mmCIF file of C-alpha atoms and ligand atoms in Angstrom:
data_model
loop_
_atom_site.group_PDB
_atom_site.id
_atom_site.type_symbol
_atom_site.label_atom_id
_atom_site.label_comp_id
_atom_site.label_asym_id
_atom_site.label_seq_id
_atom_site.Cartn_x
_atom_site.Cartn_y
_atom_site.Cartn_z
ATOM 1 C CA UNK A 58 0.000 0.000 0.000
ATOM 2 C CA UNK A 59 1.326 3.438 -0.910
ATOM 3 C CA UNK A 60 0.136 5.609 1.943
ATOM 4 C CA UNK A 61 -1.165 9.089 1.321
ATOM 5 C CA UNK A 62 1.412 10.394 3.783
ATOM 6 C CA UNK A 63 3.914 8.364 5.789
ATOM 7 C CA UNK A 64 4.616 10.598 8.775
ATOM 8 C CA UNK A 65 6.828 8.046 10.502
ATOM 9 C CA UNK A 66 9.140 8.114 7.512
ATOM 10 C CA UNK A 67 9.013 11.904 7.266
ATOM 11 C CA UNK A 68 10.255 12.247 10.842
ATOM 12 C CA UNK A 69 12.630 9.262 10.877
ATOM 13 C CA UNK A 70 14.916 11.258 8.611
ATOM 14 C CA UNK A 71 15.542 13.656 11.503
ATOM 15 C CA UNK A 72 15.463 11.058 14.267
ATOM 16 C CA UNK A 73 18.908 11.768 15.751
ATOM 17 C CA UNK A 74 18.417 15.523 15.897
ATOM 18 C CA UNK A 75 14.873 15.194 17.226
ATOM 19 C CA UNK A 76 16.104 12.918 20.014
ATOM 20 C CA UNK A 77 18.884 15.366 20.869
ATOM 21 C CA UNK A 78 16.319 18.175 21.056
ATOM 22 C CA UNK A 79 14.117 16.094 23.319
ATOM 23 C CA UNK A 80 17.028 15.367 25.653
ATOM 24 C CA UNK A 81 18.064 19.023 25.705
ATOM 25 C CA UNK A 82 14.556 20.194 26.623
ATOM 26 C CA UNK A 83 14.044 17.402 29.155
ATOM 27 C CA UNK A 84 17.265 18.158 30.970
ATOM 28 C CA UNK A 85 16.720 21.945 30.848
ATOM 29 C CA UNK A 86 13.786 21.627 33.253
ATOM 30 C CA UNK A 87 12.073 24.498 31.366
ATOM 31 C CA UNK A 88 9.073 23.495 29.278
ATOM 32 C CA UNK A 89 6.967 26.571 28.471
ATOM 33 C CA UNK A 90 7.974 30.063 27.220
ATOM 34 C CA UNK A 91 11.734 29.644 27.104
ATOM 35 C CA UNK A 92 14.706 29.846 24.761
ATOM 36 C CA UNK A 93 13.559 27.104 22.409
ATOM 37 C CA UNK A 94 10.448 29.114 21.579
ATOM 38 C CA UNK A 95 12.278 32.452 21.202
ATOM 39 C CA UNK A 96 14.853 30.861 18.959
ATOM 40 C CA UNK A 97 12.292 29.210 16.746
ATOM 41 C CA UNK A 98 10.216 32.403 16.544
ATOM 42 C CA UNK A 99 13.277 34.399 15.505
ATOM 43 C CA UNK A 100 14.342 31.866 12.883
ATOM 44 C CA UNK A 101 10.861 31.427 11.509
ATOM 45 C CA UNK A 102 10.242 35.181 11.201
ATOM 46 C CA UNK A 103 13.556 35.486 9.345
ATOM 47 C CA UNK A 104 12.628 32.603 7.082
ATOM 48 C CA UNK A 105 9.306 34.233 6.215
ATOM 49 C CA UNK A 106 10.699 37.737 5.964
ATOM 50 C CA UNK A 107 8.408 39.178 8.639
ATOM 51 C CA UNK A 108 9.556 41.233 11.623
ATOM 52 C CA UNK A 109 7.782 39.143 14.237
ATOM 53 C CA UNK A 110 6.647 35.600 14.847
ATOM 54 C CA UNK A 111 4.502 34.534 17.805
ATOM 55 C CA UNK A 112 4.079 30.826 18.522
ATOM 56 C CA UNK A 113 0.572 29.527 19.235
ATOM 57 C CA UNK A 114 -0.856 26.163 20.236
ATOM 58 C CA UNK A 115 -2.152 25.375 16.726
ATOM 59 C CA UNK A 116 -3.054 26.885 13.373
ATOM 60 C CA UNK A 117 -6.693 27.619 14.186
ATOM 61 C CA UNK A 118 -5.620 29.662 17.214
ATOM 62 C CA UNK A 119 -3.044 31.523 15.121
ATOM 63 C CA UNK A 120 -5.760 32.670 12.716
ATOM 64 C CA UNK A 121 -8.406 33.227 15.368
ATOM 65 C CA UNK A 122 -6.077 35.277 17.577
ATOM 66 C CA UNK A 123 -5.196 37.577 14.672
ATOM 67 C CA UNK A 124 -8.889 38.513 14.445
ATOM 68 C CA UNK A 125 -9.258 38.701 18.230
ATOM 69 C CA UNK A 126 -6.270 41.039 18.457
ATOM 70 C CA UNK A 127 -7.619 43.281 15.695
ATOM 71 C CA UNK A 128 -10.887 43.518 17.636
ATOM 72 C CA UNK A 129 -8.995 44.484 20.816
ATOM 73 C CA UNK A 130 -7.013 47.024 18.806
ATOM 74 C CA UNK A 131 -10.270 48.562 17.540
ATOM 75 C CA UNK A 132 -9.598 47.657 13.900
ATOM 76 C CA UNK A 133 -12.482 45.173 13.671
ATOM 77 C CA UNK A 134 -15.784 44.924 15.515
ATOM 78 C CA UNK A 135 -18.715 42.522 15.918
ATOM 79 C CA UNK A 136 -20.488 41.927 12.629
ATOM 80 C CA UNK A 137 -17.712 43.159 10.348
ATOM 81 C CA UNK A 138 -17.468 41.033 7.251
ATOM 82 C CA UNK A 139 -14.472 38.913 6.297
ATOM 83 C CA UNK A 140 -14.085 37.446 2.815
ATOM 84 C CA UNK A 141 -13.062 33.770 2.919
ATOM 85 C CA UNK A 142 -12.718 31.281 0.041
ATOM 86 C CA UNK A 143 -15.389 28.580 0.000
ATOM 87 C CA UNK A 144 -12.917 25.788 -0.779
ATOM 88 C CA UNK A 145 -10.784 25.559 2.343
ATOM 89 C CA UNK A 146 -10.365 23.670 5.589
ATOM 90 C CA UNK A 147 -13.017 24.653 8.125
ATOM 91 C CA UNK A 148 -10.438 26.349 10.395
ATOM 92 C CA UNK A 149 -10.315 29.329 8.006
ATOM 93 C CA UNK A 150 -14.043 29.898 8.547
ATOM 94 C CA UNK A 151 -14.044 29.127 12.292
ATOM 95 C CA UNK A 152 -11.366 31.761 12.915
ATOM 96 C CA UNK A 153 -13.856 34.313 11.599
ATOM 97 C CA UNK A 154 -17.099 33.079 13.136
ATOM 98 C CA UNK A 155 -15.486 32.345 16.543
ATOM 99 C CA UNK A 156 -14.849 36.085 16.801
ATOM 100 C CA UNK A 157 -18.420 37.138 15.954
ATOM 101 C CA UNK A 158 -17.275 38.384 12.591
ATOM 102 C CA UNK A 159 -19.417 37.724 9.537
ATOM 103 C CA UNK A 160 -18.236 35.083 7.124
ATOM 104 C CA UNK A 161 -18.660 35.971 3.472
ATOM 105 C CA UNK A 162 -17.704 33.200 1.091
ATOM 106 C CA UNK A 163 -15.940 33.914 -2.159
ATOM 107 C CA UNK A 164 -15.428 31.767 -5.233
ATOM 108 C CA UNK A 165 -12.104 30.184 -6.077
ATOM 109 C CA UNK A 166 -10.206 30.330 -9.336
ATOM 110 C CA UNK A 167 -10.726 27.267 -11.544
ATOM 111 C CA UNK A 168 -7.084 27.535 -12.496
ATOM 112 C CA UNK A 169 -5.337 27.715 -9.097
ATOM 113 C CA UNK A 170 -8.135 26.694 -6.684
ATOM 114 C CA UNK A 171 -7.258 29.815 -4.679
ATOM 115 C CA UNK A 172 -9.525 32.747 -3.809
ATOM 116 C CA UNK A 173 -10.190 34.668 -6.972
ATOM 117 C CA UNK A 174 -9.371 38.423 -7.024
ATOM 118 C CA UNK A 175 -12.239 39.202 -9.410
ATOM 119 C CA UNK A 176 -14.712 37.449 -7.124
ATOM 120 C CA UNK A 177 -13.233 39.353 -4.178
ATOM 121 C CA UNK A 178 -14.011 42.647 -5.905
ATOM 122 C CA UNK A 179 -17.577 41.534 -6.588
ATOM 123 C CA UNK A 180 -18.075 40.441 -2.965
ATOM 124 C CA UNK A 181 -16.974 43.645 -1.276
ATOM 125 C CA UNK A 182 -19.839 45.436 0.458
ATOM 126 C CA UNK A 183 -20.107 48.291 2.960
ATOM 127 C CA UNK A 184 -19.454 45.956 5.917
ATOM 128 C CA UNK A 185 -16.445 44.202 4.403
ATOM 129 C CA UNK A 186 -13.380 44.902 6.531
ATOM 130 C CA UNK A 187 -10.942 42.073 5.841
ATOM 131 C CA UNK A 188 -9.838 39.393 3.399
ATOM 132 C CA UNK A 189 -8.584 35.991 4.518
ATOM 133 C CA UNK A 190 -6.389 34.759 1.664
ATOM 134 C CA UNK A 191 -5.870 31.001 2.024
ATOM 135 C CA UNK A 192 -2.790 29.775 0.157
ATOM 136 C CA UNK A 193 -4.314 26.418 -0.673
ATOM 137 C CA UNK A 194 -2.388 23.249 -1.538
ATOM 138 C CA UNK A 195 0.982 25.017 -1.192
ATOM 139 C CA UNK A 196 0.455 27.755 -3.732
ATOM 140 C CA UNK A 197 0.208 31.418 -2.881
ATOM 141 C CA UNK A 198 -2.896 33.352 -3.855
ATOM 142 C CA UNK A 199 -2.453 36.091 -6.424
ATOM 143 C CA UNK A 200 -1.221 38.430 -3.700
ATOM 144 C CA UNK A 201 -0.292 41.369 -5.938
ATOM 145 C CA UNK A 202 -3.853 41.662 -7.188
ATOM 146 C CA UNK A 203 -5.357 40.976 -3.749
ATOM 147 C CA UNK A 204 -3.084 43.466 -1.997
ATOM 148 C CA UNK A 205 -4.039 46.135 -4.535
ATOM 149 C CA UNK A 206 -7.705 45.539 -3.750
ATOM 150 C CA UNK A 207 -7.077 45.533 0.022
ATOM 151 C CA UNK A 208 -5.092 48.792 -0.180
ATOM 152 C CA UNK A 209 -7.650 50.500 -2.398
ATOM 153 C CA UNK A 210 -10.641 49.396 -0.292
ATOM 154 C CA UNK A 211 -8.849 49.838 3.033
ATOM 155 C CA UNK A 212 -9.300 46.190 4.066
ATOM 156 C CA UNK A 213 -7.106 44.130 6.372
ATOM 157 C CA UNK A 214 -5.334 41.374 4.467
ATOM 158 C CA UNK A 215 -4.737 38.222 6.485
ATOM 159 C CA UNK A 216 -3.020 35.128 5.113
ATOM 160 C CA UNK A 217 -3.963 31.568 6.018
ATOM 161 C CA UNK A 218 -0.573 30.048 5.247
ATOM 162 C CA UNK A 219 -1.191 26.715 6.994
ATOM 163 C CA UNK A 220 -0.511 24.799 3.767
ATOM 164 C CA UNK A 221 2.166 27.014 2.311
ATOM 165 C CA UNK A 222 5.297 27.352 4.494
ATOM 166 C CA UNK A 223 7.997 28.739 2.219
ATOM 167 C CA UNK A 224 5.723 29.411 -0.763
ATOM 168 C CA UNK A 225 6.234 32.687 -2.597
ATOM 169 C CA UNK A 226 4.222 35.212 -4.529
ATOM 170 C CA UNK A 227 6.274 37.249 -7.010
ATOM 171 C CA UNK A 228 9.425 36.406 -5.065
ATOM 172 C CA UNK A 229 8.005 37.304 -1.623
ATOM 173 C CA UNK A 230 7.455 34.598 0.961
ATOM 174 C CA UNK A 231 3.957 34.055 2.269
ATOM 175 C CA UNK A 232 3.715 35.250 5.862
ATOM 176 C CA UNK A 233 5.330 38.560 4.905
ATOM 177 C CA UNK A 234 2.839 39.860 2.329
ATOM 178 C CA UNK A 235 -0.424 40.581 4.140
ATOM 179 C CA UNK A 236 -0.908 42.434 7.433
ATOM 180 C CA UNK A 237 -0.564 39.146 9.306
ATOM 181 C CA UNK A 238 -0.443 35.426 8.610
ATOM 182 C CA UNK A 239 -1.449 32.296 10.492
ATOM 183 C CA UNK A 240 0.595 29.103 10.148
ATOM 184 C CA UNK A 241 -0.127 25.573 11.350
ATOM 185 C CA UNK A 242 2.603 23.103 12.258
ATOM 186 C CA UNK A 243 0.188 20.171 12.518
ATOM 187 C CA UNK A 244 2.271 17.012 11.891
ATOM 188 C CA UNK A 245 1.053 16.573 8.310
ATOM 189 C CA UNK A 246 1.879 20.107 7.160
ATOM 190 C CA UNK A 247 5.016 20.914 5.176
ATOM 191 C CA UNK A 248 6.664 22.084 8.397
ATOM 192 C CA UNK A 249 5.166 19.749 10.965
ATOM 193 C CA UNK A 250 5.726 19.367 14.703
ATOM 194 C CA UNK A 251 5.262 16.080 16.594
ATOM 195 C CA UNK A 252 1.982 17.342 17.961
ATOM 196 C CA UNK A 253 -0.052 20.525 17.642
ATOM 197 C CA UNK A 254 1.623 23.874 17.050
ATOM 198 C CA UNK A 255 1.110 27.091 15.110
ATOM 199 C CA UNK A 256 2.371 30.639 14.709
ATOM 200 C CA UNK A 257 1.445 34.137 13.617
ATOM 201 C CA UNK A 258 3.862 36.182 11.533
ATOM 202 C CA UNK A 259 3.488 39.931 11.089
ATOM 203 C CA UNK A 260 5.556 43.074 10.807
ATOM 204 C CA UNK A 261 3.069 45.035 12.930
ATOM 205 C CA UNK A 262 4.644 45.443 16.359
ATOM 206 C CA UNK A 263 1.420 46.219 18.213
ATOM 207 C CA UNK A 264 -0.372 43.251 16.664
ATOM 208 C CA UNK A 265 2.511 40.920 17.595
ATOM 209 C CA UNK A 266 2.557 42.284 21.154
ATOM 210 C CA UNK A 267 -1.198 41.910 21.514
ATOM 211 C CA UNK A 268 -1.149 38.310 20.290
ATOM 212 C CA UNK A 269 1.849 37.478 22.485
ATOM 213 C CA UNK A 270 -0.148 38.733 25.468
ATOM 214 C CA UNK A 271 -3.353 37.004 24.379
ATOM 215 C CA UNK A 272 -1.783 33.554 24.051
ATOM 216 C CA UNK A 273 -0.571 33.771 27.639
ATOM 217 C CA UNK A 274 -3.904 34.480 29.398
ATOM 218 C CA UNK A 275 -3.784 38.139 28.376
ATOM 219 C CA UNK A 276 -0.811 38.596 30.646
ATOM 220 C CA UNK A 277 2.617 40.194 30.211
ATOM 221 C CA UNK A 278 3.495 40.273 33.875
ATOM 222 C CA UNK A 279 2.675 37.198 35.920
ATOM 223 C CA UNK A 280 -0.810 37.429 37.483
ATOM 224 C CA UNK A 281 -1.517 40.789 35.811
ATOM 225 C CA UNK A 282 -4.161 40.305 33.102
ATOM 226 C CA UNK A 283 -4.747 43.079 30.557
ATOM 227 C CA UNK A 284 -7.110 41.211 28.247
ATOM 228 C CA UNK A 285 -9.490 38.280 28.394
ATOM 229 C CA UNK A 286 -6.842 36.027 26.979
ATOM 230 C CA UNK A 287 -6.539 32.339 26.209
ATOM 231 C CA UNK A 288 -3.980 29.629 26.780
ATOM 232 C CA UNK A 289 -2.455 29.022 23.379
ATOM 233 C CA UNK A 290 1.271 28.641 23.860
ATOM 234 C CA UNK A 291 3.683 26.779 21.623
ATOM 235 C CA UNK A 292 5.644 24.637 24.064
ATOM 236 C CA UNK A 293 9.425 24.266 24.251
ATOM 237 C CA UNK A 294 9.506 20.687 23.054
ATOM 238 C CA UNK A 295 7.517 21.370 19.879
ATOM 239 C CA UNK A 296 9.543 24.547 19.262
ATOM 240 C CA UNK A 297 12.767 22.526 19.544
ATOM 241 C CA UNK A 298 11.456 19.895 17.116
ATOM 242 C CA UNK A 299 10.362 22.599 14.693
ATOM 243 C CA UNK A 300 13.827 24.194 14.774
ATOM 244 C CA UNK A 301 15.314 20.881 13.643
ATOM 245 C CA UNK A 302 12.887 20.587 10.751
ATOM 246 C CA UNK A 303 13.083 24.256 9.745
ATOM 247 C CA UNK A 304 16.764 23.703 8.869
ATOM 248 C CA UNK A 305 15.734 21.226 6.192
ATOM 249 C CA UNK A 306 12.577 22.841 4.898
ATOM 250 C CA UNK A 307 14.106 23.983 1.615
ATOM 251 C CA UNK A 308 15.428 20.544 0.707
ATOM 252 C CA UNK A 309 12.084 19.013 1.697
ATOM 253 C CA UNK A 310 10.310 21.481 -0.589
ATOM 254 C CA UNK A 311 12.689 20.620 -3.466
ATOM 255 C CA UNK A 312 11.855 16.950 -3.087
ATOM 256 C CA UNK A 313 8.135 17.733 -3.192
ATOM 257 C CA UNK A 314 8.729 19.740 -6.383
ATOM 258 C CA UNK A 315 10.573 16.810 -7.959
ATOM 259 C CA UNK A 316 7.625 14.511 -7.267
ATOM 260 C CA UNK A 317 5.199 17.095 -8.660
ATOM 261 C CA UNK A 318 7.347 17.512 -11.771
ATOM 262 C CA UNK A 319 7.370 13.752 -12.350
ATOM 263 C CA UNK A 320 3.592 13.639 -12.059
ATOM 264 C CA UNK A 321 3.036 16.615 -14.330
ATOM 265 C CA UNK A 322 5.517 15.550 -17.008
ATOM 266 C CA UNK A 323 4.378 11.949 -17.131
ATOM 267 C CA UNK A 324 0.682 11.758 -16.366
ATOM 268 C CA UNK A 325 -1.036 11.668 -19.702
ATOM 269 C CA UNK A 326 -4.616 10.570 -19.679
ATOM 270 C CA UNK A 327 -7.389 12.659 -21.189
ATOM 271 C CA UNK A 328 -9.619 11.868 -18.178
ATOM 272 C CA UNK A 329 -7.187 13.513 -15.746
ATOM 273 C CA UNK A 330 -6.148 17.139 -15.534
ATOM 274 C CA UNK A 331 -2.918 17.963 -13.711
ATOM 275 C CA UNK A 332 -2.358 21.416 -12.207
ATOM 276 C CA UNK A 333 -0.986 24.095 -14.461
ATOM 277 C CA UNK A 334 2.099 25.489 -12.711
ATOM 278 C CA UNK A 335 3.242 28.919 -13.732
ATOM 279 C CA UNK A 336 6.045 29.389 -11.264
ATOM 280 C CA UNK A 337 7.818 26.230 -10.171
ATOM 281 C CA UNK A 338 10.027 27.862 -7.581
ATOM 282 C CA UNK A 339 7.074 29.470 -5.749
ATOM 283 C CA UNK A 340 4.750 26.463 -5.220
ATOM 284 C CA UNK A 341 5.614 24.186 -2.272
ATOM 285 C CA UNK A 342 3.234 21.321 -3.157
ATOM 286 C CA UNK A 343 1.692 20.610 0.211
ATOM 287 C CA UNK A 344 -0.852 18.682 -1.840
ATOM 288 C CA UNK A 345 -0.839 17.461 -5.409
ATOM 289 C CA UNK A 346 -4.383 17.823 -6.661
ATOM 290 C CA UNK A 347 -5.628 16.493 -9.988
ATOM 291 C CA UNK A 348 -9.049 16.811 -11.546
ATOM 292 C CA UNK A 349 -11.188 14.019 -12.845
ATOM 293 C CA UNK A 350 -14.898 14.125 -13.667
ATOM 294 C CA UNK A 351 -15.160 10.533 -12.501
ATOM 295 C CA UNK A 352 -13.413 11.135 -9.253
ATOM 296 C CA UNK A 353 -14.941 8.399 -7.121
ATOM 297 C CA UNK A 354 -14.238 5.793 -9.792
ATOM 298 C CA UNK A 355 -10.624 7.004 -9.982
ATOM 299 C CA UNK A 356 -10.273 6.957 -6.204
ATOM 300 C CA UNK A 357 -11.666 3.413 -5.971
ATOM 301 C CA UNK A 358 -9.411 2.258 -8.801
ATOM 302 C CA UNK A 359 -6.324 3.682 -7.066
ATOM 303 C CA UNK A 360 -7.352 2.148 -3.774
ATOM 304 C CA UNK A 361 -7.929 -1.289 -5.360
ATOM 305 C CA UNK A 362 -4.421 -0.996 -6.765
ATOM 306 C CA UNK A 363 -2.872 -0.108 -3.410
ATOM 307 C CA UNK A 364 -2.702 3.690 -3.613
ATOM 308 C CA UNK A 365 -4.283 5.958 -1.015
ATOM 309 C CA UNK A 366 -5.693 9.272 -2.156
ATOM 310 C CA UNK A 367 -7.694 11.982 -0.384
ATOM 311 C CA UNK A 368 -10.168 14.734 -1.162
ATOM 312 C CA UNK A 369 -9.461 18.337 -0.224
ATOM 313 C CA UNK A 370 -12.241 19.112 0.450
ATOM 314 C CA UNK A 371 -15.370 16.996 0.071
ATOM 315 C CA UNK A 372 -17.609 19.935 0.973
ATOM 316 C CA UNK A 373 -17.560 23.677 0.601
ATOM 317 C CA UNK A 374 -17.776 25.632 3.868
ATOM 318 C CA UNK A 375 -21.444 26.453 3.299
ATOM 319 C CA UNK A 376 -22.331 22.743 2.997
ATOM 320 C CA UNK A 377 -21.168 21.691 6.457
ATOM 321 C CA UNK A 378 -23.773 20.825 9.061
ATOM 322 C CA UNK A 379 -21.863 23.122 11.433
ATOM 323 C CA UNK A 380 -22.982 26.079 9.303
ATOM 324 C CA UNK A 381 -26.497 24.786 8.561
ATOM 325 C CA UNK A 382 -28.095 27.640 10.531
ATOM 326 C CA UNK A 383 -25.652 30.262 9.383
ATOM 327 C CA UNK A 384 -27.110 32.999 7.257
ATOM 328 C CA UNK A 385 -24.939 33.407 4.244
ATOM 329 C CA UNK A 386 -25.564 36.729 2.632
ATOM 330 C CA UNK A 387 -27.862 37.317 -0.292
ATOM 331 C CA UNK A 388 -26.420 36.339 -3.655
ATOM 332 C CA UNK A 389 -23.629 34.346 -2.084
ATOM 333 C CA UNK A 390 -23.562 31.468 -4.560
ATOM 334 C CA UNK A 391 -20.495 29.359 -4.840
ATOM 335 C CA UNK A 392 -20.066 28.219 -8.378
ATOM 336 C CA UNK A 393 -16.585 26.817 -8.484
ATOM 337 C CA UNK A 394 -16.479 23.094 -8.950
ATOM 338 C CA UNK A 395 -14.719 21.090 -6.269
ATOM 339 C CA UNK A 396 -16.334 17.760 -7.001
ATOM 340 C CA UNK A 397 -13.587 16.661 -9.367
ATOM 341 C CA UNK A 398 -10.582 17.274 -7.094
ATOM 342 C CA UNK A 399 -8.434 14.370 -5.925
ATOM 343 C CA UNK A 400 -5.134 14.606 -4.011
ATOM 344 C CA UNK A 401 -2.395 12.090 -4.868
ATOM 345 C CA UNK A 402 0.367 11.078 -2.449
ATOM 346 C CA UNK A 403 3.229 13.572 -2.270
ATOM 347 C CA UNK A 404 5.945 14.008 0.360
ATOM 348 C CA UNK A 405 9.675 14.583 0.701
ATOM 349 C CA UNK A 406 10.204 10.877 1.434
ATOM 350 C CA UNK A 407 8.295 9.305 -1.439
ATOM 351 C CA UNK A 408 10.122 6.560 -3.275
ATOM 352 C CA UNK A 409 10.739 7.134 -6.971
ATOM 353 C CA UNK A 410 9.322 3.655 -7.641
ATOM 354 C CA UNK A 411 6.073 4.609 -5.918
ATOM 355 C CA UNK A 412 5.762 7.790 -7.959
ATOM 356 C CA UNK A 413 6.296 5.756 -11.140
ATOM 357 C CA UNK A 414 3.749 3.154 -10.034
ATOM 358 C CA UNK A 415 1.128 5.856 -9.473
ATOM 359 C CA UNK A 416 1.854 7.480 -12.835
ATOM 360 C CA UNK A 417 1.546 4.122 -14.643
ATOM 361 C CA UNK A 418 -1.728 3.343 -12.841
ATOM 362 C CA UNK A 419 -3.216 6.704 -13.702
ATOM 363 C CA UNK A 420 -2.169 6.426 -17.311
ATOM 364 C CA UNK A 421 -3.908 3.039 -17.472
ATOM 365 C CA UNK A 422 -7.161 4.385 -15.984
ATOM 366 C CA UNK A 423 -9.937 4.082 -18.562
HETATM 367 C C1 LIG B 209 -4.394 22.810 8.823
HETATM 368 C C2 LIG B 209 -5.068 24.046 8.462
HETATM 369 C C3 LIG B 209 -5.476 24.982 9.430
HETATM 370 C C4 LIG B 209 -5.524 24.715 10.909
HETATM 371 O O1 LIG B 209 -4.401 24.240 11.514
HETATM 372 P P1 LIG B 209 -4.464 23.400 12.878
HETATM 373 O O2 LIG B 209 -3.041 23.458 13.342
HETATM 374 O O3 LIG B 209 -4.927 22.035 12.546
HETATM 375 O O4 LIG B 209 -5.380 24.099 13.815
HETATM 376 C C5 LIG B 209 -5.994 26.188 8.994
HETATM 377 N N1 LIG B 209 -6.139 26.453 7.693
HETATM 378 C C6 LIG B 209 -5.797 25.574 6.732
HETATM 379 C C7 LIG B 209 -5.980 25.951 5.306
HETATM 380 C C8 LIG B 209 -5.252 24.338 7.089
HETATM 381 O O5 LIG B 209 -4.939 23.470 6.118
#
C-alpha cells in the first residue's frame, strides 16, 4: 500500500536531531515560554521575511487570535465582514465566526483553486473589513492583485498560510505579504511538529505584542491580566522539534517539487487534468491535486491498486452541518467546482518507484 502520507518516515529522517532536542529540553527543566520558543520564533520570522513571529498552540488559534487582536485594537468589531474562500479547511471559517465576525464566502479560481481576485471585488460590500487569503495546496494566492484591492478598499489582508510554508508570490514569501499570517505546524503540514503547534507572523509590532499577550492568558506580567486572553502557547519541546525541521525545509520542498514535476511531465490521460504550474520555484506542493470528472471511480481504482488518495475538500464551507443555521448573505452562490478534485500522495520521502507506479496506474485508468 502506498500511503497518502507516511509521517513516521518523514520524521525518521531527523530522528537523531529530534532525540537530541528532546534530551536538551528534558534536561533543561524548562518546558513553556523559554529559549527554544524564542529561537524558533526568531528563525521562523527570518525565514518568512516578517519582523515578528509569535508561537501559538495550533493553526486555528493563530488565525483566530489575529482577528481577536484586531478587535482588541479597535480595527475590527462585531459583525464586520471577512471574505473567505469557499474551498478551504473549516479552520479558516471558524477563525472568523469564533470572533463574531461575519463570514462571506468567495469563489475560487478554476485555475489555481485559490480565492479569486475578481470574485473578491464583486463580494466587497459596505461591511467588508478584511480578506482571509488562504494559500491552498501550497500555492500562494495572487497576492499582488489581492493586496491592490485591500489597499484601495482599506481592508485588512490576512493570510492563512497553513498549507504554504515557504511558498512565494512574485518572489516574496507568504507570511510577509499581508498584514498578518497564520501558520499551522500540525504534523502533516510541510513544516510539521510532533503534535499541535502554530504561529502568527506579522511586521506590525502592536499586533505581535497583543497576540503574544493574548496567548498567555492576556498577561505580560505574571498574574496581571490586561485582556481576556486564552492559553495558546507553543511549548518548548515542539519549538525545539520545529527548529530541527526548519533547517531542512528547503530541501524538503525541493523533493516535493521533484515529485510534482514527475507527475506533471508523465501523467497523460485525457480523463485527468494535472495542475498548471506557472512558477515552479514558488509552489511548495503541500498537496498534489488532480481533476477528474469521474473522481470516485478514480479513487476506488487507485485504492484497489494499493494507492491511497484523499479529497481536499469533500464539501464547501457552506455545505457543512456546522454552518447549517448560518445565514450566508444574499447572492452568495459558490459556483466553483470542487467535485472533481483528488489529491495524490506527495511528500519529501516518497520513493521514486512509488511515484512511477502511481503514474503508470493513472495512465492506465480508462
Ligand atoms: C491545517 C489548516 C489549518 C488549521 O491548523 P491546525 O493546526 O490544525 O489548527 C488552517 N487552515 C488551513 C488551510 C489548514 O490546512
